[in-house]
PDB file of C-alpha atoms and ligand atoms in Angstrom:
ATOM      1  CA  UNK V   1     125.098 105.533 117.429  1.00  0.00           C
ATOM      2  CA  UNK V   2     121.819 103.731 116.913  1.00  0.00           C
ATOM      3  CA  UNK V   3     119.128 104.784 119.357  1.00  0.00           C
ATOM      4  CA  UNK V   4     117.606 101.765 121.135  1.00  0.00           C
ATOM      5  CA  UNK V   5     114.012 100.970 120.238  1.00  0.00           C
ATOM      6  CA  UNK V   6     111.821  98.829 122.444  1.00  0.00           C
ATOM      7  CA  UNK V   7     108.473  97.841 120.979  1.00  0.00           C
ATOM      8  CA  UNK V   8     105.595  95.977 122.570  1.00  0.00           C
ATOM      9  CA  UNK V   9     103.660  93.571 120.384  1.00  0.00           C
ATOM     10  CA  UNK V  10     100.413  92.929 122.208  1.00  0.00           C
ATOM     11  CA  UNK V  11      99.162  90.522 119.529  1.00  0.00           C
ATOM     12  CA  UNK V  12      95.452  89.676 119.989  1.00  0.00           C
ATOM     13  CA  UNK V  13      95.260  90.789 123.610  1.00  0.00           C
ATOM     14  CA  UNK V  14      93.519  93.584 125.517  1.00  0.00           C
ATOM     15  CA  UNK V  15      90.153  95.267 125.218  1.00  0.00           C
ATOM     16  CA  UNK V  16      89.835  99.039 124.966  1.00  0.00           C
ATOM     17  CA  UNK V  17      89.293  99.278 128.737  1.00  0.00           C
ATOM     18  CA  UNK V  18      92.420  97.219 129.409  1.00  0.00           C
ATOM     19  CA  UNK V  19      94.355  99.332 126.926  1.00  0.00           C
ATOM     20  CA  UNK V  20      93.337 102.490 128.754  1.00  0.00           C
ATOM     21  CA  UNK V  21      94.335 101.123 132.153  1.00  0.00           C
ATOM     22  CA  UNK V  22      97.691  99.906 130.874  1.00  0.00           C
ATOM     23  CA  UNK V  23      98.632 103.102 129.078  1.00  0.00           C
ATOM     24  CA  UNK V  24      97.755 105.376 131.996  1.00  0.00           C
ATOM     25  CA  UNK V  25     100.040 103.369 134.286  1.00  0.00           C
ATOM     26  CA  UNK V  26     102.743 102.981 131.672  1.00  0.00           C
ATOM     27  CA  UNK V  27     102.993 106.667 130.770  1.00  0.00           C
ATOM     28  CA  UNK V  28     103.413 107.513 134.398  1.00  0.00           C
ATOM     29  CA  UNK V  29     106.391 105.161 134.598  1.00  0.00           C
ATOM     30  CA  UNK V  30     108.176 106.116 131.375  1.00  0.00           C
ATOM     31  CA  UNK V  31     107.333 109.788 130.938  1.00  0.00           C
ATOM     32  CA  UNK V  32     110.883 111.042 131.528  1.00  0.00           C
ATOM     33  CA  UNK V  33     112.672 108.545 129.278  1.00  0.00           C
ATOM     34  CA  UNK V  34     114.223 110.198 126.230  1.00  0.00           C
ATOM     35  CA  UNK V  35     117.303 108.171 125.359  1.00  0.00           C
ATOM     36  CA  UNK V  36     115.391 105.333 123.691  1.00  0.00           C
ATOM     37  CA  UNK V  37     112.335 104.985 121.468  1.00  0.00           C
ATOM     38  CA  UNK V  38     109.320 103.237 122.956  1.00  0.00           C
ATOM     39  CA  UNK V  39     106.493 101.878 120.810  1.00  0.00           C
ATOM     40  CA  UNK V  40     103.222 100.138 121.673  1.00  0.00           C
ATOM     41  CA  UNK V  41     101.825  97.969 118.860  1.00  0.00           C
ATOM     42  CA  UNK V  42      98.254  97.358 119.960  1.00  0.00           C
ATOM     43  CA  UNK V  43      95.296  95.603 118.277  1.00  0.00           C
ATOM     44  CA  UNK V  44      93.425  97.645 115.657  1.00  0.00           C
ATOM     45  CA  UNK V  45      90.455  98.067 117.974  1.00  0.00           C
ATOM     46  CA  UNK V  46      92.652  99.725 120.617  1.00  0.00           C
ATOM     47  CA  UNK V  47      94.452 102.162 118.305  1.00  0.00           C
ATOM     48  CA  UNK V  48      91.979 105.010 118.669  1.00  0.00           C
ATOM     49  CA  UNK V  49      91.884 105.044 122.453  1.00  0.00           C
ATOM     50  CA  UNK V  50      95.638 104.469 122.624  1.00  0.00           C
ATOM     51  CA  UNK V  51      96.291 107.484 120.414  1.00  0.00           C
ATOM     52  CA  UNK V  52      94.103 109.696 122.625  1.00  0.00           C
ATOM     53  CA  UNK V  53      96.271 108.769 125.599  1.00  0.00           C
ATOM     54  CA  UNK V  54      99.703 108.684 123.934  1.00  0.00           C
ATOM     55  CA  UNK V  55      99.333 111.871 121.908  1.00  0.00           C
ATOM     56  CA  UNK V  56     102.133 114.286 122.769  1.00  0.00           C
ATOM     57  CA  UNK V  57     103.954 111.736 124.911  1.00  0.00           C
ATOM     58  CA  UNK V  58     107.310 110.034 124.383  1.00  0.00           C
ATOM     59  CA  UNK V  59     105.611 106.733 123.510  1.00  0.00           C
ATOM     60  CA  UNK V  60     104.747 106.084 119.884  1.00  0.00           C
ATOM     61  CA  UNK V  61     101.869 104.080 118.499  1.00  0.00           C
ATOM     62  CA  UNK V  62     102.147 101.106 116.163  1.00  0.00           C
ATOM     63  CA  UNK V  63      99.879  98.595 114.431  1.00  0.00           C
ATOM     64  CA  UNK V  64     100.585  94.896 113.930  1.00  0.00           C
ATOM     65  CA  UNK V  65      99.682  94.546 110.266  1.00  0.00           C
ATOM     66  CA  UNK V  66      98.162  96.399 107.310  1.00  0.00           C
ATOM     67  CA  UNK V  67      97.012  95.848 103.751  1.00  0.00           C
ATOM     68  CA  UNK V  68      98.770  97.246 100.674  1.00  0.00           C
ATOM     69  CA  UNK V  69      95.983  99.347  99.176  1.00  0.00           C
ATOM     70  CA  UNK V  70      94.909 102.800 100.293  1.00  0.00           C
ATOM     71  CA  UNK V  71      91.206 102.032  99.940  1.00  0.00           C
ATOM     72  CA  UNK V  72      88.877  99.657  98.127  1.00  0.00           C
ATOM     73  CA  UNK V  73      86.728  96.574  98.322  1.00  0.00           C
ATOM     74  CA  UNK V  74      88.946  94.497 100.615  1.00  0.00           C
ATOM     75  CA  UNK V  75      86.565  93.298 103.295  1.00  0.00           C
ATOM     76  CA  UNK V  76      88.187  93.013 106.678  1.00  0.00           C
ATOM     77  CA  UNK V  77      91.427  94.795 105.791  1.00  0.00           C
ATOM     78  CA  UNK V  78      92.984  97.972 107.193  1.00  0.00           C
ATOM     79  CA  UNK V  79      94.835 100.440 104.979  1.00  0.00           C
ATOM     80  CA  UNK V  80      98.044 102.392 105.585  1.00  0.00           C
ATOM     81  CA  UNK V  81      96.146 105.691 105.392  1.00  0.00           C
ATOM     82  CA  UNK V  82      93.741 104.460 108.086  1.00  0.00           C
ATOM     83  CA  UNK V  83      96.705 103.684 110.325  1.00  0.00           C
ATOM     84  CA  UNK V  84      98.155 107.121 109.678  1.00  0.00           C
ATOM     85  CA  UNK V  85      94.777 108.710 110.345  1.00  0.00           C
ATOM     86  CA  UNK V  86      94.496 107.052 113.740  1.00  0.00           C
ATOM     87  CA  UNK V  87      97.978 108.224 114.745  1.00  0.00           C
ATOM     88  CA  UNK V  88     100.281 105.284 114.046  1.00  0.00           C
ATOM     89  CA  UNK V  89     103.962 105.916 113.444  1.00  0.00           C
ATOM     90  CA  UNK V  90     105.003 102.268 113.162  1.00  0.00           C
ATOM     91  CA  UNK V  91     103.619  99.044 111.739  1.00  0.00           C
ATOM     92  CA  UNK V  92     104.867  95.485 112.301  1.00  0.00           C
ATOM     93  CA  UNK V  93     105.039  93.569 109.016  1.00  0.00           C
ATOM     94  CA  UNK V  94     105.721  89.942 108.173  1.00  0.00           C
ATOM     95  CA  UNK V  95     105.530  88.688 111.732  1.00  0.00           C
ATOM     96  CA  UNK V  96     106.056  84.926 111.805  1.00  0.00           C
ATOM     97  CA  UNK V  97     102.496  84.426 113.024  1.00  0.00           C
ATOM     98  CA  UNK V  98     101.252  86.215 109.884  1.00  0.00           C
ATOM     99  CA  UNK V  99     103.566  84.099 107.779  1.00  0.00           C
ATOM    100  CA  UNK V 100     102.406  80.886 109.476  1.00  0.00           C
ATOM    101  CA  UNK V 101      98.655  81.378 109.907  1.00  0.00           C
ATOM    102  CA  UNK V 102      97.922  83.784 107.064  1.00  0.00           C
ATOM    103  CA  UNK V 103     100.427  82.488 104.520  1.00  0.00           C
ATOM    104  CA  UNK V 104     102.253  85.776 104.017  1.00  0.00           C
ATOM    105  CA  UNK V 105     105.310  85.410 101.820  1.00  0.00           C
ATOM    106  CA  UNK V 106     108.390  87.596 101.496  1.00  0.00           C
ATOM    107  CA  UNK V 107     107.186  89.200  98.257  1.00  0.00           C
ATOM    108  CA  UNK V 108     103.967  90.333  99.919  1.00  0.00           C
ATOM    109  CA  UNK V 109     105.795  91.540 103.019  1.00  0.00           C
ATOM    110  CA  UNK V 110     108.109  93.490 100.718  1.00  0.00           C
ATOM    111  CA  UNK V 111     105.172  95.151  98.998  1.00  0.00           C
ATOM    112  CA  UNK V 112     103.667  96.094 102.344  1.00  0.00           C
ATOM    113  CA  UNK V 113     106.964  97.581 103.511  1.00  0.00           C
ATOM    114  CA  UNK V 114     107.244  99.816 100.442  1.00  0.00           C
ATOM    115  CA  UNK V 115     103.641 100.973 100.803  1.00  0.00           C
ATOM    116  CA  UNK V 116     104.049 101.678 104.535  1.00  0.00           C
ATOM    117  CA  UNK V 117     106.975 103.991 103.809  1.00  0.00           C
ATOM    118  CA  UNK V 118     105.000 105.764 101.108  1.00  0.00           C
ATOM    119  CA  UNK V 119     102.400 106.611 103.729  1.00  0.00           C
ATOM    120  CA  UNK V 120     104.940 107.790 106.282  1.00  0.00           C
ATOM    121  CA  UNK V 121     104.801 104.728 108.515  1.00  0.00           C
ATOM    122  CA  UNK V 122     107.979 103.122 109.830  1.00  0.00           C
ATOM    123  CA  UNK V 123     107.819  99.400 109.076  1.00  0.00           C
ATOM    124  CA  UNK V 124     109.189  96.908 111.588  1.00  0.00           C
ATOM    125  CA  UNK V 125     109.865  93.980 109.278  1.00  0.00           C
ATOM    126  CA  UNK V 126     110.200  90.591 110.962  1.00  0.00           C
ATOM    127  CA  UNK V 127     112.400  87.783 109.746  1.00  0.00           C
ATOM    128  CA  UNK V 128     113.737  84.630 111.382  1.00  0.00           C
ATOM    129  CA  UNK V 129     114.237  80.922 110.968  1.00  0.00           C
ATOM    130  CA  UNK V 130     112.067  78.070 112.269  1.00  0.00           C
ATOM    131  CA  UNK V 131     113.380  75.350 114.584  1.00  0.00           C
ATOM    132  CA  UNK V 132     113.481  72.878 111.700  1.00  0.00           C
ATOM    133  CA  UNK V 133     115.509  75.277 109.597  1.00  0.00           C
ATOM    134  CA  UNK V 134     117.968  75.855 112.443  1.00  0.00           C
ATOM    135  CA  UNK V 135     118.342  72.144 113.100  1.00  0.00           C
ATOM    136  CA  UNK V 136     118.900  71.513 109.400  1.00  0.00           C
ATOM    137  CA  UNK V 137     121.725  74.069 109.417  1.00  0.00           C
ATOM    138  CA  UNK V 138     119.791  76.419 107.137  1.00  0.00           C
ATOM    139  CA  UNK V 139     119.539  79.474 109.416  1.00  0.00           C
ATOM    140  CA  UNK V 140     121.827  81.681 107.379  1.00  0.00           C
ATOM    141  CA  UNK V 141     120.376  80.649 104.028  1.00  0.00           C
ATOM    142  CA  UNK V 142     116.902  81.457 105.297  1.00  0.00           C
ATOM    143  CA  UNK V 143     117.971  84.812 106.710  1.00  0.00           C
ATOM    144  CA  UNK V 144     119.752  85.743 103.499  1.00  0.00           C
ATOM    145  CA  UNK V 145     116.700  84.822 101.451  1.00  0.00           C
ATOM    146  CA  UNK V 146     114.408  86.830 103.730  1.00  0.00           C
ATOM    147  CA  UNK V 147     116.661  89.898 103.733  1.00  0.00           C
ATOM    148  CA  UNK V 148     117.061  89.843  99.975  1.00  0.00           C
ATOM    149  CA  UNK V 149     113.371  89.273  99.276  1.00  0.00           C
ATOM    150  CA  UNK V 150     111.401  91.065 101.952  1.00  0.00           C
ATOM    151  CA  UNK V 151     113.728  94.074 102.254  1.00  0.00           C
ATOM    152  CA  UNK V 152     114.481  94.742  98.581  1.00  0.00           C
ATOM    153  CA  UNK V 153     113.744  97.730  96.317  1.00  0.00           C
ATOM    154  CA  UNK V 154     114.120 100.466  98.917  1.00  0.00           C
ATOM    155  CA  UNK V 155     115.295 103.906  97.890  1.00  0.00           C
ATOM    156  CA  UNK V 156     118.569 105.071  99.384  1.00  0.00           C
ATOM    157  CA  UNK V 157     116.649 107.574 101.550  1.00  0.00           C
ATOM    158  CA  UNK V 158     114.294 104.949 102.932  1.00  0.00           C
ATOM    159  CA  UNK V 159     116.818 102.172 103.454  1.00  0.00           C
ATOM    160  CA  UNK V 160     118.018 103.406 106.841  1.00  0.00           C
ATOM    161  CA  UNK V 161     114.498 104.324 108.022  1.00  0.00           C
ATOM    162  CA  UNK V 162     113.087 100.847 108.294  1.00  0.00           C
ATOM    163  CA  UNK V 163     113.458  98.686 111.366  1.00  0.00           C
ATOM    164  CA  UNK V 164     114.335  95.003 111.057  1.00  0.00           C
ATOM    165  CA  UNK V 165     113.319  92.517 113.747  1.00  0.00           C
ATOM    166  CA  UNK V 166     115.201  89.240 114.001  1.00  0.00           C
ATOM    167  CA  UNK V 167     112.734  86.841 115.576  1.00  0.00           C
ATOM    168  CA  UNK V 168     113.801  83.194 115.547  1.00  0.00           C
ATOM    169  CA  UNK V 169     110.456  81.415 115.304  1.00  0.00           C
ATOM    170  CA  UNK V 170     111.514  78.793 117.846  1.00  0.00           C
ATOM    171  CA  UNK V 171     111.993  81.526 120.443  1.00  0.00           C
ATOM    172  CA  UNK V 172     108.600  83.190 120.043  1.00  0.00           C
ATOM    173  CA  UNK V 173     106.226  82.529 122.901  1.00  0.00           C
ATOM    174  CA  UNK V 174     108.201  79.449 123.939  1.00  0.00           C
ATOM    175  CA  UNK V 175     110.065  80.854 126.937  1.00  0.00           C
ATOM    176  CA  UNK V 176     113.256  79.763 125.184  1.00  0.00           C
ATOM    177  CA  UNK V 177     115.103  82.887 124.065  1.00  0.00           C
ATOM    178  CA  UNK V 178     118.083  82.866 121.713  1.00  0.00           C
ATOM    179  CA  UNK V 179     121.348  83.196 123.600  1.00  0.00           C
ATOM    180  CA  UNK V 180     122.944  86.635 123.310  1.00  0.00           C
ATOM    181  CA  UNK V 181     125.598  85.027 121.084  1.00  0.00           C
ATOM    182  CA  UNK V 182     123.017  83.441 118.785  1.00  0.00           C
ATOM    183  CA  UNK V 183     121.235  86.782 118.471  1.00  0.00           C
ATOM    184  CA  UNK V 184     124.473  88.631 117.777  1.00  0.00           C
ATOM    185  CA  UNK V 185     125.615  86.119 115.181  1.00  0.00           C
ATOM    186  CA  UNK V 186     122.317  86.235 113.303  1.00  0.00           C
ATOM    187  CA  UNK V 187     121.939  89.997 113.526  1.00  0.00           C
ATOM    188  CA  UNK V 188     125.488  90.673 112.426  1.00  0.00           C
ATOM    189  CA  UNK V 189     124.807  88.413 109.435  1.00  0.00           C
ATOM    190  CA  UNK V 190     121.573  90.291 108.667  1.00  0.00           C
ATOM    191  CA  UNK V 191     123.453  93.595 108.785  1.00  0.00           C
ATOM    192  CA  UNK V 192     126.076  92.247 106.387  1.00  0.00           C
ATOM    193  CA  UNK V 193     123.440  91.053 103.942  1.00  0.00           C
ATOM    194  CA  UNK V 194     121.649  94.372 104.220  1.00  0.00           C
ATOM    195  CA  UNK V 195     124.955  96.079 103.373  1.00  0.00           C
ATOM    196  CA  UNK V 196     125.100  94.006 100.200  1.00  0.00           C
ATOM    197  CA  UNK V 197     121.789  95.579  99.187  1.00  0.00           C
ATOM    198  CA  UNK V 198     122.302  99.184 100.281  1.00  0.00           C
ATOM    199  CA  UNK V 199     125.931  99.677 101.282  1.00  0.00           C
ATOM    200  CA  UNK V 200     127.772  99.684 104.579  1.00  0.00           C
ATOM    201  CA  UNK V 201     126.872 103.242 105.438  1.00  0.00           C
ATOM    202  CA  UNK V 202     123.131 102.576 105.369  1.00  0.00           C
ATOM    203  CA  UNK V 203     123.487  99.183 106.978  1.00  0.00           C
ATOM    204  CA  UNK V 204     125.386 100.608 109.938  1.00  0.00           C
ATOM    205  CA  UNK V 205     122.482 102.992 110.611  1.00  0.00           C
ATOM    206  CA  UNK V 206     119.549 100.604 110.351  1.00  0.00           C
ATOM    207  CA  UNK V 207     118.166  99.318 113.636  1.00  0.00           C
ATOM    208  CA  UNK V 208     117.883  95.572 114.128  1.00  0.00           C
ATOM    209  CA  UNK V 209     115.717  94.423 117.017  1.00  0.00           C
ATOM    210  CA  UNK V 210     115.779  91.023 118.636  1.00  0.00           C
ATOM    211  CA  UNK V 211     112.459  89.325 119.435  1.00  0.00           C
ATOM    212  CA  UNK V 212     111.555  86.009 121.069  1.00  0.00           C
ATOM    213  CA  UNK V 213     110.893  85.353 124.761  1.00  0.00           C
ATOM    214  CA  UNK V 214     112.407  88.628 125.945  1.00  0.00           C
ATOM    215  CA  UNK V 215     111.979  89.016 129.711  1.00  0.00           C
ATOM    216  CA  UNK V 216     113.224  91.552 132.248  1.00  0.00           C
ATOM    217  CA  UNK V 217     115.809  88.924 133.316  1.00  0.00           C
ATOM    218  CA  UNK V 218     117.397  88.283 129.918  1.00  0.00           C
ATOM    219  CA  UNK V 219     117.156  91.539 127.999  1.00  0.00           C
ATOM    220  CA  UNK V 220     120.185  93.358 129.407  1.00  0.00           C
ATOM    221  CA  UNK V 221     122.568  90.678 128.238  1.00  0.00           C
ATOM    222  CA  UNK V 222     120.946  90.495 124.808  1.00  0.00           C
ATOM    223  CA  UNK V 223     121.130  94.274 124.458  1.00  0.00           C
ATOM    224  CA  UNK V 224     124.836  94.196 125.292  1.00  0.00           C
ATOM    225  CA  UNK V 225     125.462  92.668 121.854  1.00  0.00           C
ATOM    226  CA  UNK V 226     126.809  94.993 119.232  1.00  0.00           C
ATOM    227  CA  UNK V 227     124.225  94.342 116.550  1.00  0.00           C
ATOM    228  CA  UNK V 228     121.187  94.267 118.824  1.00  0.00           C
ATOM    229  CA  UNK V 229     119.535  97.692 118.802  1.00  0.00           C
ATOM    230  CA  UNK V 230     116.358  96.949 120.670  1.00  0.00           C
ATOM    231  CA  UNK V 231     113.608  94.442 121.261  1.00  0.00           C
ATOM    232  CA  UNK V 232     110.210  93.392 119.994  1.00  0.00           C
ATOM    233  CA  UNK V 233     108.431  92.056 123.046  1.00  0.00           C
ATOM    234  CA  UNK V 234     105.327  89.875 122.986  1.00  0.00           C
ATOM    235  CA  UNK V 235     104.172  88.080 126.136  1.00  0.00           C
ATOM    236  CA  UNK V 236     106.272  90.106 128.570  1.00  0.00           C
ATOM    237  CA  UNK V 237     104.855  93.383 127.239  1.00  0.00           C
ATOM    238  CA  UNK V 238     101.316  92.566 128.374  1.00  0.00           C
ATOM    239  CA  UNK V 239     102.105  93.364 131.972  1.00  0.00           C
ATOM    240  CA  UNK V 240     102.952  97.042 132.583  1.00  0.00           C
ATOM    241  CA  UNK V 241     105.608  96.451 135.239  1.00  0.00           C
ATOM    242  CA  UNK V 242     107.312  93.753 133.253  1.00  0.00           C
ATOM    243  CA  UNK V 243     107.441  95.823 130.054  1.00  0.00           C
ATOM    244  CA  UNK V 244     108.668  98.841 132.018  1.00  0.00           C
ATOM    245  CA  UNK V 245     111.541  96.748 133.419  1.00  0.00           C
ATOM    246  CA  UNK V 246     112.449  95.709 129.877  1.00  0.00           C
ATOM    247  CA  UNK V 247     112.364  99.320 128.694  1.00  0.00           C
ATOM    248  CA  UNK V 248     114.789 100.330 131.461  1.00  0.00           C
ATOM    249  CA  UNK V 249     116.936  97.203 130.998  1.00  0.00           C
ATOM    250  CA  UNK V 250     120.215  99.011 131.707  1.00  0.00           C
ATOM    251  CA  UNK V 251     119.140 101.235 134.614  1.00  0.00           C
TER     252      UNK V 251
HETATM  253  P1  PGA D 301     107.282  86.722 122.692  1.00  0.00           P
HETATM  254  O1  PGA D 301     106.830  87.244 121.247  1.00  0.00           O
HETATM  255  O2  PGA D 301     108.041  87.856 123.349  1.00  0.00           O
HETATM  256  O3  PGA D 301     106.009  86.385 123.401  1.00  0.00           O
HETATM  257  O4  PGA D 301     108.164  85.543 122.476  1.00  0.00           O
HETATM  258  C1  PGA D 301     107.634  88.085 120.482  1.00  0.00           C
HETATM  259  C2  PGA D 301     106.950  88.403 119.173  1.00  0.00           C
HETATM  260  O5  PGA D 301     106.236  87.535 118.655  1.00  0.00           O
HETATM  261  O6  PGA D 301     107.083  89.514 118.633  1.00  0.00           O
END
């Protein structure tokens, strides 16, 4: 059985004060939940305060990006060891906004994933097709390419540790989520392609999240799909109550 994982992606939202207020309320709501993993991926500037509050709790801390070097003259970048130092367990990599605005390609995302694992961080690697690609009937070609290029070269031991997030780009921040069937079809395909890289045994253990306009109203049905093991939640994670409802989708 794959343990559900629900991760918040706050993107470029919330000051340190707002982070503190959110986390205090949130911990109070979720403190007794043990049957699923909960992760908050906050902006870099909120990591330190978030760690102070989350330390010892059932909620894990994540970052939204990182660079591939441990240290060096890379102005403006944040290293995997810095993320570890500040208490991160997870890091989102290859989010479509990074691919779109910062020109990140699969090869670079792949390098980041391998480095994250080396530093003991669990990468949440995002893949997904654009609207144009879906309309052109290229969804599965794109997903296959992304799986084979951003998720390659893992050791057998690491291959079931990573988390994959299927995030159709057309569903991100648009209010238009994939139907549960679309999510299942894509995620089952991703799992099959992953099995071609690392075998069925590994592939059946790896968690694949869905992301894109998740809301308290639609998440239960999406989670009912066999190959959906959790969610990566953007907009709806910014409000404590709304994210809490998503976390307890089946209660
Ligand atoms: P959204 O974003 O939930 O606001 O659509 C999801 C994401 O980008 O991870």
